Amino acid sequence: TNLRMQLENMLGQDITGTIEVGTLPRVTAEQLSAIDLEKDRKMVLRRNPDVQAAENKEDSLFGSGMTGDLLDSMSDAADYGIESAKLQAEMKFRSLYGELMDCRQVLTNAKSSLEVEQLAYQAEELKYNQGTISKNAFLAAADELQTAKEAVLTAENNLFSTYNEYNWAVKHGIFM
């Protein structure tokens, strides 16, 4: 109840302790196929606060009234700062994209493993019902099936988390 009340408080809701937490939504294949890396990269570079701050710093130089060599060297330094901020943001974004694609592959592999474990479990269940294997062998197969189910759930949660980080980066230019 205390944790529910804390969650309600963080969400700005009335504190009743009655909030219910559901399951996470799943990332669909359509959502993943809609990703356009190049378009998203451009959005990130436009919206990244570090890039914006570097660009604002350069803009403020021209409004400062400076002239001559000092303005030129300060402008060069500001240009370097902009390029550095863009490079850092792009590296973070490409790393996040790679992580997202890795999570997708891990989920695909986990689902394949689950299918294999389900077939193995069915075979072990049949053998157990026929009396050709021990209960311990049957329970070991059940454990393997449960482990495969948990691996799929973990992979789905990791994909969800990484997909939301990716969207946050694209929409707001911010990396978590």
C-alpha positions as a printed Julia matrix, in Angstrom:
176×3 Matrix{Float64}:
  0.0     0.0     0.0
  2.84    2.4     0.82
  4.49    1.78   -2.54
  1.19    2.34   -4.32
  0.72    5.59   -2.45
  4.24    6.7    -3.41
  3.55    5.87   -7.05
  0.28    7.83   -6.95
  2.16   10.75   -5.44
  4.85   10.63   -8.15
  2.13   10.55  -10.82
  0.33   13.51   -9.25
 -2.81   11.52   -8.51
 -4.93   11.43   -5.38
 -3.09    9.39   -2.77
 -5.43    6.49   -2.03
 -3.15    3.46   -2.27
 -5.49    1.83   -4.76
 -3.58    2.28   -8.03
 -3.15   -0.93  -10.0
 -0.06   -1.57  -12.06
 -0.59   -3.52  -15.25
  1.77   -5.26  -17.61
  4.03   -3.32  -19.91
  2.86   -2.88  -23.49
  4.85   -4.83  -26.04
  6.87   -3.31  -28.85
  5.41   -4.46  -32.15
  7.21   -5.41  -35.34
  5.46   -2.48  -37.03
  6.92   -0.06  -34.51
 10.4    -1.43  -35.09
 10.06   -1.42  -38.87
  8.88    2.22  -38.77
 12.28    3.31  -37.42
 14.19    5.44  -39.92
 17.72    5.8   -38.57
 18.79    8.7   -40.76
 15.62   10.73  -40.21
 15.72   10.02  -36.48
 19.42   10.97  -36.3
 18.65   14.37  -37.82
 15.84   14.9   -35.3
 18.15   14.04  -32.41
 20.79   16.49  -33.6
 18.17   19.25  -33.91
 16.66   18.61  -30.49
 19.69   17.67  -28.38
 20.13   20.24  -25.56
 23.94   20.09  -25.75
 23.89   20.89  -29.47
 21.36   23.66  -28.91
 23.47   25.15  -26.12
 26.57   25.12  -28.32
 24.65   26.79  -31.16
 23.24   29.4   -28.77
 26.74   30.13  -27.53
 27.87   30.85  -31.08
 24.8    33.02  -31.74
 25.51   35.07  -28.62
 29.03   35.82  -29.87
 27.73   37.71  -32.88
 25.41   39.76  -30.71
 28.16   40.62  -28.25
 29.71   43.42  -30.26
 33.11   41.72  -30.54
 35.06   42.23  -33.74
 38.33   41.26  -35.32
 40.63   38.42  -34.4
 39.01   37.81  -31.01
 35.62   37.26  -32.65
 37.19   34.97  -35.25
 38.95   32.81  -32.69
 35.88   32.71  -30.41
 33.74   31.8   -33.42
 36.14   29.01  -34.37
 36.0    27.68  -30.82
 32.2    27.84  -30.88
 32.13   25.96  -34.2
 34.36   23.31  -32.67
 31.98   23.1   -29.69
 29.0    22.62  -31.99
 30.72   19.88  -33.97
 31.85   18.19  -30.77
 28.32   18.27  -29.31
 26.89   16.89  -32.56
 29.47   14.12  -32.69
 28.83   13.11  -29.08
 25.05   13.12  -29.59
 25.37   11.09  -32.78
 27.64    8.53  -31.13
 25.21    8.12  -28.23
 22.3     7.83  -30.63
 23.98    5.24  -32.86
 24.91    3.25  -29.76
 21.29    3.38  -28.59
 20.11    2.26  -32.04
 22.55   -0.66  -31.92
 21.3    -1.6   -28.47
 17.71   -1.5   -29.75
 18.55   -3.82  -32.64
 20.38   -6.14  -30.23
 17.32   -6.27  -27.97
 15.16   -7.15  -30.96
 17.51  -10.0   -31.87
 17.65  -11.27  -28.28
 13.85  -11.37  -28.18
 13.71  -13.26  -31.48
 16.21  -15.79  -30.16
 14.37  -16.14  -26.83
 11.1   -16.82  -28.64
 12.78  -19.47  -30.77
 14.23  -21.09  -27.67
 10.82  -21.05  -26.02
  9.31  -22.89  -28.98
 12.01  -25.55  -28.74
 11.5   -25.89  -24.97
  7.73  -26.2   -25.4
  8.25  -29.08  -27.83
 10.79  -30.69  -25.51
  8.4   -30.32  -22.58
  5.58  -31.94  -24.54
  7.85  -34.85  -25.4
  8.96  -35.23  -21.77
  5.35  -35.03  -20.6
  4.41  -37.84  -22.97
  7.35  -39.94  -21.77
  6.4   -39.28  -18.14
  2.77  -40.27  -18.76
  3.99  -43.48  -20.38
  6.23  -44.14  -17.39
  9.52  -44.12  -19.31
 11.12  -41.21  -17.4
 11.2   -40.24  -13.75
  9.24  -37.42  -12.2
 12.53  -35.58  -11.62
 13.31  -35.66  -15.35
  9.81  -34.39  -16.09
 10.16  -31.6   -13.52
 13.55  -30.66  -15.01
 11.84  -30.22  -18.38
  9.19  -28.05  -16.71
 11.97  -25.93  -15.16
 13.62  -25.5   -18.56
 10.3   -24.4   -20.05
  9.76  -21.9   -17.24
 13.29  -20.54  -17.71
 12.6   -20.05  -21.43
  9.33  -18.23  -20.65
 11.15  -15.93  -18.23
 13.85  -15.26  -20.84
 11.18  -14.12  -23.3
  9.59  -11.86  -20.68
 12.97  -10.35  -19.81
 13.78   -9.79  -23.48
 10.38   -8.14  -24.05
 10.93   -5.82  -21.08
 14.44   -4.91  -22.24
 13.15   -4.18  -25.75
 10.36   -2.03  -24.33
 12.78   -0.05  -22.19
 15.3     0.47  -24.98
 12.57    1.37  -27.49
 11.26    4.03  -25.12
 14.79    5.4   -24.6
 15.16    5.57  -28.38
 11.84    7.43  -28.75
 12.77    9.81  -25.94
 16.03   10.59  -27.74
 14.22   11.22  -31.03
 11.38   13.29  -29.56
 13.39   15.31  -27.05
 17.05   14.87  -27.96
 17.76   13.56  -24.46
 19.59   10.36  -23.63
 18.84    8.49  -20.43
